[in-house]
């Protein structure tokens, strides 16, 4: 039985992780789908959609030597999504604010209530130790329309106790 798995690997960043993992998967008869890799403060993480003809246990055993060598943690799930049904975002939202606890929860709650389906979220902390600021980039699908998101963000900015800069940009096919 051939099926898709969602493979997540996490560990200390080091040279050659992607090469060794993908070589092991290729040699084990796997086909790769979507992938996302990220390095955060010296930590490495990658999520891969893996098409594999065997079982979850067989795939885990296939990866174990590489994971042991590189000291990576493996997490494997059968894919519950439909492969090749990539959704394209229709809106991008940029958030800049003084760094403080709870900003991600507040922004994403406002956006979820207004119908945003988040497809991608990246964040970082900039500035200095004495004056840190938070940067967040969100891409998603405005399921209730972009006007609903704009209204929700405007209302939230007006009632927010902390100054925050939010920019919503529609993404259209003409841009690409």
mmCIF file with all atom_site columns, C-alpha atoms in Angstrom:
data_model
loop_
_atom_site.group_PDB
_atom_site.id
_atom_site.type_symbol
_atom_site.label_atom_id
_atom_site.label_alt_id
_atom_site.label_comp_id
_atom_site.label_asym_id
_atom_site.label_entity_id
_atom_site.label_seq_id
_atom_site.pdbx_PDB_ins_code
_atom_site.Cartn_x
_atom_site.Cartn_y
_atom_site.Cartn_z
_atom_site.occupancy
_atom_site.B_iso_or_equiv
_atom_site.pdbx_formal_charge
_atom_site.auth_seq_id
_atom_site.auth_comp_id
_atom_site.auth_asym_id
_atom_site.auth_atom_id
_atom_site.pdbx_PDB_model_num
ATOM 1   C CA . UNK A 1 1   ? 0.000   0.000  0.000   1.00 0.00 ? 1   UNK A CA 1
ATOM 2   C CA . UNK A 1 2   ? 1.459   3.343  -1.025  1.00 0.00 ? 2   UNK A CA 1
ATOM 3   C CA . UNK A 1 3   ? 0.580   6.349  1.094   1.00 0.00 ? 3   UNK A CA 1
ATOM 4   C CA . UNK A 1 4   ? 1.667   9.800  2.110   1.00 0.00 ? 4   UNK A CA 1
ATOM 5   C CA . UNK A 1 5   ? 3.286   10.522 5.452   1.00 0.00 ? 5   UNK A CA 1
ATOM 6   C CA . UNK A 1 6   ? 4.060   13.795 7.157   1.00 0.00 ? 6   UNK A CA 1
ATOM 7   C CA . UNK A 1 7   ? 7.644   13.532 8.418   1.00 0.00 ? 7   UNK A CA 1
ATOM 8   C CA . UNK A 1 8   ? 9.044   16.039 10.906  1.00 0.00 ? 8   UNK A CA 1
ATOM 9   C CA . UNK A 1 9   ? 12.698  16.055 11.948  1.00 0.00 ? 9   UNK A CA 1
ATOM 10  C CA . UNK A 1 10  ? 14.109  18.339 14.658  1.00 0.00 ? 10  UNK A CA 1
ATOM 11  C CA . UNK A 1 11  ? 17.615  18.681 16.088  1.00 0.00 ? 11  UNK A CA 1
ATOM 12  C CA . UNK A 1 12  ? 20.751  20.756 16.275  1.00 0.00 ? 12  UNK A CA 1
ATOM 13  C CA . UNK A 1 13  ? 21.580  22.414 12.967  1.00 0.00 ? 13  UNK A CA 1
ATOM 14  C CA . UNK A 1 14  ? 24.583  20.990 11.150  1.00 0.00 ? 14  UNK A CA 1
ATOM 15  C CA . UNK A 1 15  ? 25.879  20.720 7.628   1.00 0.00 ? 15  UNK A CA 1
ATOM 16  C CA . UNK A 1 16  ? 24.435  17.945 5.476   1.00 0.00 ? 16  UNK A CA 1
ATOM 17  C CA . UNK A 1 17  ? 21.144  17.152 7.227   1.00 0.00 ? 17  UNK A CA 1
ATOM 18  C CA . UNK A 1 18  ? 18.936  17.658 4.173   1.00 0.00 ? 18  UNK A CA 1
ATOM 19  C CA . UNK A 1 19  ? 21.343  15.741 1.916   1.00 0.00 ? 19  UNK A CA 1
ATOM 20  C CA . UNK A 1 20  ? 21.580  12.740 4.255   1.00 0.00 ? 20  UNK A CA 1
ATOM 21  C CA . UNK A 1 21  ? 17.860  12.571 5.023   1.00 0.00 ? 21  UNK A CA 1
ATOM 22  C CA . UNK A 1 22  ? 16.715  12.918 1.414   1.00 0.00 ? 22  UNK A CA 1
ATOM 23  C CA . UNK A 1 23  ? 19.321  10.407 0.224   1.00 0.00 ? 23  UNK A CA 1
ATOM 24  C CA . UNK A 1 24  ? 18.060  7.850  2.753   1.00 0.00 ? 24  UNK A CA 1
ATOM 25  C CA . UNK A 1 25  ? 14.474  8.494  1.668   1.00 0.00 ? 25  UNK A CA 1
ATOM 26  C CA . UNK A 1 26  ? 15.353  8.225  -2.033  1.00 0.00 ? 26  UNK A CA 1
ATOM 27  C CA . UNK A 1 27  ? 17.320  5.005  -1.513  1.00 0.00 ? 27  UNK A CA 1
ATOM 28  C CA . UNK A 1 28  ? 14.382  3.616  0.481   1.00 0.00 ? 28  UNK A CA 1
ATOM 29  C CA . UNK A 1 29  ? 11.968  4.105  -2.408  1.00 0.00 ? 29  UNK A CA 1
ATOM 30  C CA . UNK A 1 30  ? 10.322  7.295  -1.204  1.00 0.00 ? 30  UNK A CA 1
ATOM 31  C CA . UNK A 1 31  ? 9.019   10.145 -3.304  1.00 0.00 ? 31  UNK A CA 1
ATOM 32  C CA . UNK A 1 32  ? 8.956   13.625 -1.772  1.00 0.00 ? 32  UNK A CA 1
ATOM 33  C CA . UNK A 1 33  ? 6.134   16.140 -1.967  1.00 0.00 ? 33  UNK A CA 1
ATOM 34  C CA . UNK A 1 34  ? 5.915   19.492 -0.239  1.00 0.00 ? 34  UNK A CA 1
ATOM 35  C CA . UNK A 1 35  ? 8.713   20.406 2.152   1.00 0.00 ? 35  UNK A CA 1
ATOM 36  C CA . UNK A 1 36  ? 9.492   23.226 4.541   1.00 0.00 ? 36  UNK A CA 1
ATOM 37  C CA . UNK A 1 37  ? 12.828  23.627 6.322   1.00 0.00 ? 37  UNK A CA 1
ATOM 38  C CA . UNK A 1 38  ? 13.748  26.207 8.896   1.00 0.00 ? 38  UNK A CA 1
ATOM 39  C CA . UNK A 1 39  ? 16.736  27.050 11.077  1.00 0.00 ? 39  UNK A CA 1
ATOM 40  C CA . UNK A 1 40  ? 15.967  28.778 14.392  1.00 0.00 ? 40  UNK A CA 1
ATOM 41  C CA . UNK A 1 41  ? 18.719  29.804 16.839  1.00 0.00 ? 41  UNK A CA 1
ATOM 42  C CA . UNK A 1 42  ? 20.937  26.880 15.898  1.00 0.00 ? 42  UNK A CA 1
ATOM 43  C CA . UNK A 1 43  ? 18.070  24.381 15.789  1.00 0.00 ? 43  UNK A CA 1
ATOM 44  C CA . UNK A 1 44  ? 17.019  22.648 12.592  1.00 0.00 ? 44  UNK A CA 1
ATOM 45  C CA . UNK A 1 45  ? 13.550  21.519 11.638  1.00 0.00 ? 45  UNK A CA 1
ATOM 46  C CA . UNK A 1 46  ? 12.107  20.145 8.447   1.00 0.00 ? 46  UNK A CA 1
ATOM 47  C CA . UNK A 1 47  ? 8.670   18.912 7.502   1.00 0.00 ? 47  UNK A CA 1
ATOM 48  C CA . UNK A 1 48  ? 8.367   16.699 4.452   1.00 0.00 ? 48  UNK A CA 1
ATOM 49  C CA . UNK A 1 49  ? 5.480   15.008 2.694   1.00 0.00 ? 49  UNK A CA 1
ATOM 50  C CA . UNK A 1 50  ? 6.810   11.527 1.925   1.00 0.00 ? 50  UNK A CA 1
ATOM 51  C CA . UNK A 1 51  ? 5.155   9.082  -0.451  1.00 0.00 ? 51  UNK A CA 1
ATOM 52  C CA . UNK A 1 52  ? 6.214   5.607  0.699   1.00 0.00 ? 52  UNK A CA 1
ATOM 53  C CA . UNK A 1 53  ? 5.126   2.089  -0.285  1.00 0.00 ? 53  UNK A CA 1
ATOM 54  C CA . UNK A 1 54  ? 5.603   0.628  3.207   1.00 0.00 ? 54  UNK A CA 1
ATOM 55  C CA . UNK A 1 55  ? 4.314   1.036  6.705   1.00 0.00 ? 55  UNK A CA 1
ATOM 56  C CA . UNK A 1 56  ? 4.965   3.758  9.259   1.00 0.00 ? 56  UNK A CA 1
ATOM 57  C CA . UNK A 1 57  ? 7.227   1.391  11.197  1.00 0.00 ? 57  UNK A CA 1
ATOM 58  C CA . UNK A 1 58  ? 9.241   0.566  8.062   1.00 0.00 ? 58  UNK A CA 1
ATOM 59  C CA . UNK A 1 59  ? 9.689   4.237  7.232   1.00 0.00 ? 59  UNK A CA 1
ATOM 60  C CA . UNK A 1 60  ? 10.781  4.997  10.799  1.00 0.00 ? 60  UNK A CA 1
ATOM 61  C CA . UNK A 1 61  ? 13.320  2.154  10.630  1.00 0.00 ? 61  UNK A CA 1
ATOM 62  C CA . UNK A 1 62  ? 14.579  3.460  7.285   1.00 0.00 ? 62  UNK A CA 1
ATOM 63  C CA . UNK A 1 63  ? 15.300  6.865  8.842   1.00 0.00 ? 63  UNK A CA 1
ATOM 64  C CA . UNK A 1 64  ? 16.637  5.663  12.194  1.00 0.00 ? 64  UNK A CA 1
ATOM 65  C CA . UNK A 1 65  ? 20.334  5.355  11.173  1.00 0.00 ? 65  UNK A CA 1
ATOM 66  C CA . UNK A 1 66  ? 20.425  8.909  9.794   1.00 0.00 ? 66  UNK A CA 1
ATOM 67  C CA . UNK A 1 67  ? 18.458  10.290 12.738  1.00 0.00 ? 67  UNK A CA 1
ATOM 68  C CA . UNK A 1 68  ? 20.785  8.556  15.191  1.00 0.00 ? 68  UNK A CA 1
ATOM 69  C CA . UNK A 1 69  ? 23.908  9.797  13.377  1.00 0.00 ? 69  UNK A CA 1
ATOM 70  C CA . UNK A 1 70  ? 22.642  13.399 13.290  1.00 0.00 ? 70  UNK A CA 1
ATOM 71  C CA . UNK A 1 71  ? 20.833  13.234 16.659  1.00 0.00 ? 71  UNK A CA 1
ATOM 72  C CA . UNK A 1 72  ? 17.496  14.199 15.109  1.00 0.00 ? 72  UNK A CA 1
ATOM 73  C CA . UNK A 1 73  ? 14.086  13.558 16.625  1.00 0.00 ? 73  UNK A CA 1
ATOM 74  C CA . UNK A 1 74  ? 11.661  11.866 14.221  1.00 0.00 ? 74  UNK A CA 1
ATOM 75  C CA . UNK A 1 75  ? 7.932   12.415 14.226  1.00 0.00 ? 75  UNK A CA 1
ATOM 76  C CA . UNK A 1 76  ? 5.840   10.616 11.621  1.00 0.00 ? 76  UNK A CA 1
ATOM 77  C CA . UNK A 1 77  ? 2.122   10.756 10.871  1.00 0.00 ? 77  UNK A CA 1
ATOM 78  C CA . UNK A 1 78  ? 0.016   9.421  8.062   1.00 0.00 ? 78  UNK A CA 1
ATOM 79  C CA . UNK A 1 79  ? -1.053  12.342 5.945   1.00 0.00 ? 79  UNK A CA 1
ATOM 80  C CA . UNK A 1 80  ? -4.654  13.305 6.507   1.00 0.00 ? 80  UNK A CA 1
ATOM 81  C CA . UNK A 1 81  ? -4.669  15.931 3.755   1.00 0.00 ? 81  UNK A CA 1
ATOM 82  C CA . UNK A 1 82  ? -5.174  15.531 0.071   1.00 0.00 ? 82  UNK A CA 1
ATOM 83  C CA . UNK A 1 83  ? -1.921  15.624 -1.847  1.00 0.00 ? 83  UNK A CA 1
ATOM 84  C CA . UNK A 1 84  ? -1.478  18.178 -4.629  1.00 0.00 ? 84  UNK A CA 1
ATOM 85  C CA . UNK A 1 85  ? -4.285  20.418 -3.431  1.00 0.00 ? 85  UNK A CA 1
ATOM 86  C CA . UNK A 1 86  ? -2.056  23.365 -2.647  1.00 0.00 ? 86  UNK A CA 1
ATOM 87  C CA . UNK A 1 87  ? -3.992  26.437 -1.628  1.00 0.00 ? 87  UNK A CA 1
ATOM 88  C CA . UNK A 1 88  ? -2.753  29.828 -2.734  1.00 0.00 ? 88  UNK A CA 1
ATOM 89  C CA . UNK A 1 89  ? -2.990  32.763 -0.308  1.00 0.00 ? 89  UNK A CA 1
ATOM 90  C CA . UNK A 1 90  ? -5.037  35.790 -1.283  1.00 0.00 ? 90  UNK A CA 1
ATOM 91  C CA . UNK A 1 91  ? -3.805  38.098 1.463   1.00 0.00 ? 91  UNK A CA 1
ATOM 92  C CA . UNK A 1 92  ? -0.541  38.968 3.214   1.00 0.00 ? 92  UNK A CA 1
ATOM 93  C CA . UNK A 1 93  ? -0.468  40.642 6.624   1.00 0.00 ? 93  UNK A CA 1
ATOM 94  C CA . UNK A 1 94  ? 2.613   42.282 8.147   1.00 0.00 ? 94  UNK A CA 1
ATOM 95  C CA . UNK A 1 95  ? 2.703   43.093 11.849  1.00 0.00 ? 95  UNK A CA 1
ATOM 96  C CA . UNK A 1 96  ? 5.319   45.245 13.597  1.00 0.00 ? 96  UNK A CA 1
ATOM 97  C CA . UNK A 1 97  ? 5.100   45.964 17.302  1.00 0.00 ? 97  UNK A CA 1
ATOM 98  C CA . UNK A 1 98  ? 7.102   46.328 20.459  1.00 0.00 ? 98  UNK A CA 1
ATOM 99  C CA . UNK A 1 99  ? 7.998   42.805 21.542  1.00 0.00 ? 99  UNK A CA 1
ATOM 100 C CA . UNK A 1 100 ? 5.600   41.591 24.216  1.00 0.00 ? 100 UNK A CA 1
ATOM 101 C CA . UNK A 1 101 ? 4.009   38.347 25.332  1.00 0.00 ? 101 UNK A CA 1
ATOM 102 C CA . UNK A 1 102 ? 0.707   37.465 23.673  1.00 0.00 ? 102 UNK A CA 1
ATOM 103 C CA . UNK A 1 103 ? 1.021   39.357 20.409  1.00 0.00 ? 103 UNK A CA 1
ATOM 104 C CA . UNK A 1 104 ? 0.794   36.252 18.210  1.00 0.00 ? 104 UNK A CA 1
ATOM 105 C CA . UNK A 1 105 ? -2.244  34.988 20.099  1.00 0.00 ? 105 UNK A CA 1
ATOM 106 C CA . UNK A 1 106 ? -3.961  38.375 19.873  1.00 0.00 ? 106 UNK A CA 1
ATOM 107 C CA . UNK A 1 107 ? -3.319  38.942 16.164  1.00 0.00 ? 107 UNK A CA 1
ATOM 108 C CA . UNK A 1 108 ? -4.165  35.418 15.059  1.00 0.00 ? 108 UNK A CA 1
ATOM 109 C CA . UNK A 1 109 ? -7.329  35.380 17.194  1.00 0.00 ? 109 UNK A CA 1
ATOM 110 C CA . UNK A 1 110 ? -8.555  38.606 15.598  1.00 0.00 ? 110 UNK A CA 1
ATOM 111 C CA . UNK A 1 111 ? -7.775  37.252 12.137  1.00 0.00 ? 111 UNK A CA 1
ATOM 112 C CA . UNK A 1 112 ? -9.363  33.849 12.798  1.00 0.00 ? 112 UNK A CA 1
ATOM 113 C CA . UNK A 1 113 ? -12.551 35.508 14.050  1.00 0.00 ? 113 UNK A CA 1
ATOM 114 C CA . UNK A 1 114 ? -12.652 37.496 10.801  1.00 0.00 ? 114 UNK A CA 1
ATOM 115 C CA . UNK A 1 115 ? -12.270 34.306 8.730   1.00 0.00 ? 115 UNK A CA 1
ATOM 116 C CA . UNK A 1 116 ? -8.550  34.119 7.912   1.00 0.00 ? 116 UNK A CA 1
ATOM 117 C CA . UNK A 1 117 ? -7.236  30.651 7.174   1.00 0.00 ? 117 UNK A CA 1
ATOM 118 C CA . UNK A 1 118 ? -3.502  30.993 7.882   1.00 0.00 ? 118 UNK A CA 1
ATOM 119 C CA . UNK A 1 119 ? -1.315  29.147 5.369   1.00 0.00 ? 119 UNK A CA 1
ATOM 120 C CA . UNK A 1 120 ? 2.051   30.507 6.436   1.00 0.00 ? 120 UNK A CA 1
ATOM 121 C CA . UNK A 1 121 ? 3.317   32.443 9.456   1.00 0.00 ? 121 UNK A CA 1
ATOM 122 C CA . UNK A 1 122 ? 6.854   33.599 10.126  1.00 0.00 ? 122 UNK A CA 1
ATOM 123 C CA . UNK A 1 123 ? 8.070   35.785 12.947  1.00 0.00 ? 123 UNK A CA 1
ATOM 124 C CA . UNK A 1 124 ? 11.261  37.233 14.282  1.00 0.00 ? 124 UNK A CA 1
ATOM 125 C CA . UNK A 1 125 ? 12.505  39.612 16.944  1.00 0.00 ? 125 UNK A CA 1
ATOM 126 C CA . UNK A 1 126 ? 14.555  42.610 15.864  1.00 0.00 ? 126 UNK A CA 1
ATOM 127 C CA . UNK A 1 127 ? 15.919  45.734 17.469  1.00 0.00 ? 127 UNK A CA 1
ATOM 128 C CA . UNK A 1 128 ? 18.165  45.595 20.503  1.00 0.00 ? 128 UNK A CA 1
ATOM 129 C CA . UNK A 1 129 ? 18.091  43.973 23.939  1.00 0.00 ? 129 UNK A CA 1
ATOM 130 C CA . UNK A 1 130 ? 16.820  47.249 25.412  1.00 0.00 ? 130 UNK A CA 1
ATOM 131 C CA . UNK A 1 131 ? 14.367  47.987 22.606  1.00 0.00 ? 131 UNK A CA 1
ATOM 132 C CA . UNK A 1 132 ? 13.195  44.740 20.972  1.00 0.00 ? 132 UNK A CA 1
ATOM 133 C CA . UNK A 1 133 ? 10.452  44.736 18.374  1.00 0.00 ? 133 UNK A CA 1
ATOM 134 C CA . UNK A 1 134 ? 8.397   41.896 16.953  1.00 0.00 ? 134 UNK A CA 1
ATOM 135 C CA . UNK A 1 135 ? 7.912   41.227 13.256  1.00 0.00 ? 135 UNK A CA 1
ATOM 136 C CA . UNK A 1 136 ? 5.330   38.800 11.914  1.00 0.00 ? 136 UNK A CA 1
ATOM 137 C CA . UNK A 1 137 ? 4.433   37.919 8.317   1.00 0.00 ? 137 UNK A CA 1
ATOM 138 C CA . UNK A 1 138 ? 1.229   35.996 7.686   1.00 0.00 ? 138 UNK A CA 1
ATOM 139 C CA . UNK A 1 139 ? -0.175  34.677 4.428   1.00 0.00 ? 139 UNK A CA 1
ATOM 140 C CA . UNK A 1 140 ? -3.616  33.183 4.216   1.00 0.00 ? 140 UNK A CA 1
ATOM 141 C CA . UNK A 1 141 ? -7.011  32.921 2.620   1.00 0.00 ? 141 UNK A CA 1
ATOM 142 C CA . UNK A 1 142 ? -9.664  35.468 3.523   1.00 0.00 ? 142 UNK A CA 1
ATOM 143 C CA . UNK A 1 143 ? -12.644 33.110 3.691   1.00 0.00 ? 143 UNK A CA 1
ATOM 144 C CA . UNK A 1 144 ? -15.052 35.967 4.512   1.00 0.00 ? 144 UNK A CA 1
ATOM 145 C CA . UNK A 1 145 ? -13.393 38.476 2.208   1.00 0.00 ? 145 UNK A CA 1
ATOM 146 C CA . UNK A 1 146 ? -10.568 40.936 2.652   1.00 0.00 ? 146 UNK A CA 1
ATOM 147 C CA . UNK A 1 147 ? -12.904 43.711 3.832   1.00 0.00 ? 147 UNK A CA 1
ATOM 148 C CA . UNK A 1 148 ? -13.819 41.605 6.892   1.00 0.00 ? 148 UNK A CA 1
ATOM 149 C CA . UNK A 1 149 ? -10.129 41.271 7.778   1.00 0.00 ? 149 UNK A CA 1
ATOM 150 C CA . UNK A 1 150 ? -9.468  44.976 7.260   1.00 0.00 ? 150 UNK A CA 1
ATOM 151 C CA . UNK A 1 151 ? -12.404 45.901 9.492   1.00 0.00 ? 151 UNK A CA 1
ATOM 152 C CA . UNK A 1 152 ? -11.348 43.482 12.236  1.00 0.00 ? 152 UNK A CA 1
ATOM 153 C CA . UNK A 1 153 ? -7.752  44.722 12.202  1.00 0.00 ? 153 UNK A CA 1
ATOM 154 C CA . UNK A 1 154 ? -8.823  48.373 12.230  1.00 0.00 ? 154 UNK A CA 1
ATOM 155 C CA . UNK A 1 155 ? -11.116 47.800 15.211  1.00 0.00 ? 155 UNK A CA 1
ATOM 156 C CA . UNK A 1 156 ? -8.412  45.887 17.056  1.00 0.00 ? 156 UNK A CA 1
ATOM 157 C CA . UNK A 1 157 ? -5.727  48.557 16.401  1.00 0.00 ? 157 UNK A CA 1
ATOM 158 C CA . UNK A 1 158 ? -8.041  51.249 17.733  1.00 0.00 ? 158 UNK A CA 1
ATOM 159 C CA . UNK A 1 159 ? -8.663  49.342 20.967  1.00 0.00 ? 159 UNK A CA 1
ATOM 160 C CA . UNK A 1 160 ? -5.153  47.924 21.442  1.00 0.00 ? 160 UNK A CA 1
ATOM 161 C CA . UNK A 1 161 ? -3.350  49.220 24.499  1.00 0.00 ? 161 UNK A CA 1
ATOM 162 C CA . UNK A 1 162 ? 0.017   48.879 22.765  1.00 0.00 ? 162 UNK A CA 1
ATOM 163 C CA . UNK A 1 163 ? 0.980   50.660 19.529  1.00 0.00 ? 163 UNK A CA 1
ATOM 164 C CA . UNK A 1 164 ? 1.029   48.226 16.635  1.00 0.00 ? 164 UNK A CA 1
ATOM 165 C CA . UNK A 1 165 ? 1.544   48.572 12.909  1.00 0.00 ? 165 UNK A CA 1
ATOM 166 C CA . UNK A 1 166 ? -0.436  46.183 10.723  1.00 0.00 ? 166 UNK A CA 1
ATOM 167 C CA . UNK A 1 167 ? -0.432  46.201 6.932   1.00 0.00 ? 167 UNK A CA 1
ATOM 168 C CA . UNK A 1 168 ? -2.803  44.030 4.923   1.00 0.00 ? 168 UNK A CA 1
ATOM 169 C CA . UNK A 1 169 ? -1.956  43.496 1.267   1.00 0.00 ? 169 UNK A CA 1
ATOM 170 C CA . UNK A 1 170 ? -4.212  41.579 -1.130  1.00 0.00 ? 170 UNK A CA 1
ATOM 171 C CA . UNK A 1 171 ? -2.351  39.039 -3.249  1.00 0.00 ? 171 UNK A CA 1
ATOM 172 C CA . UNK A 1 172 ? -3.634  38.770 -6.775  1.00 0.00 ? 172 UNK A CA 1
ATOM 173 C CA . UNK A 1 173 ? -2.694  36.462 -9.613  1.00 0.00 ? 173 UNK A CA 1
ATOM 174 C CA . UNK A 1 174 ? -1.484  39.485 -11.621 1.00 0.00 ? 174 UNK A CA 1
ATOM 175 C CA . UNK A 1 175 ? 1.374   40.024 -9.141  1.00 0.00 ? 175 UNK A CA 1
ATOM 176 C CA . UNK A 1 176 ? 2.913   36.705 -10.074 1.00 0.00 ? 176 UNK A CA 1
#
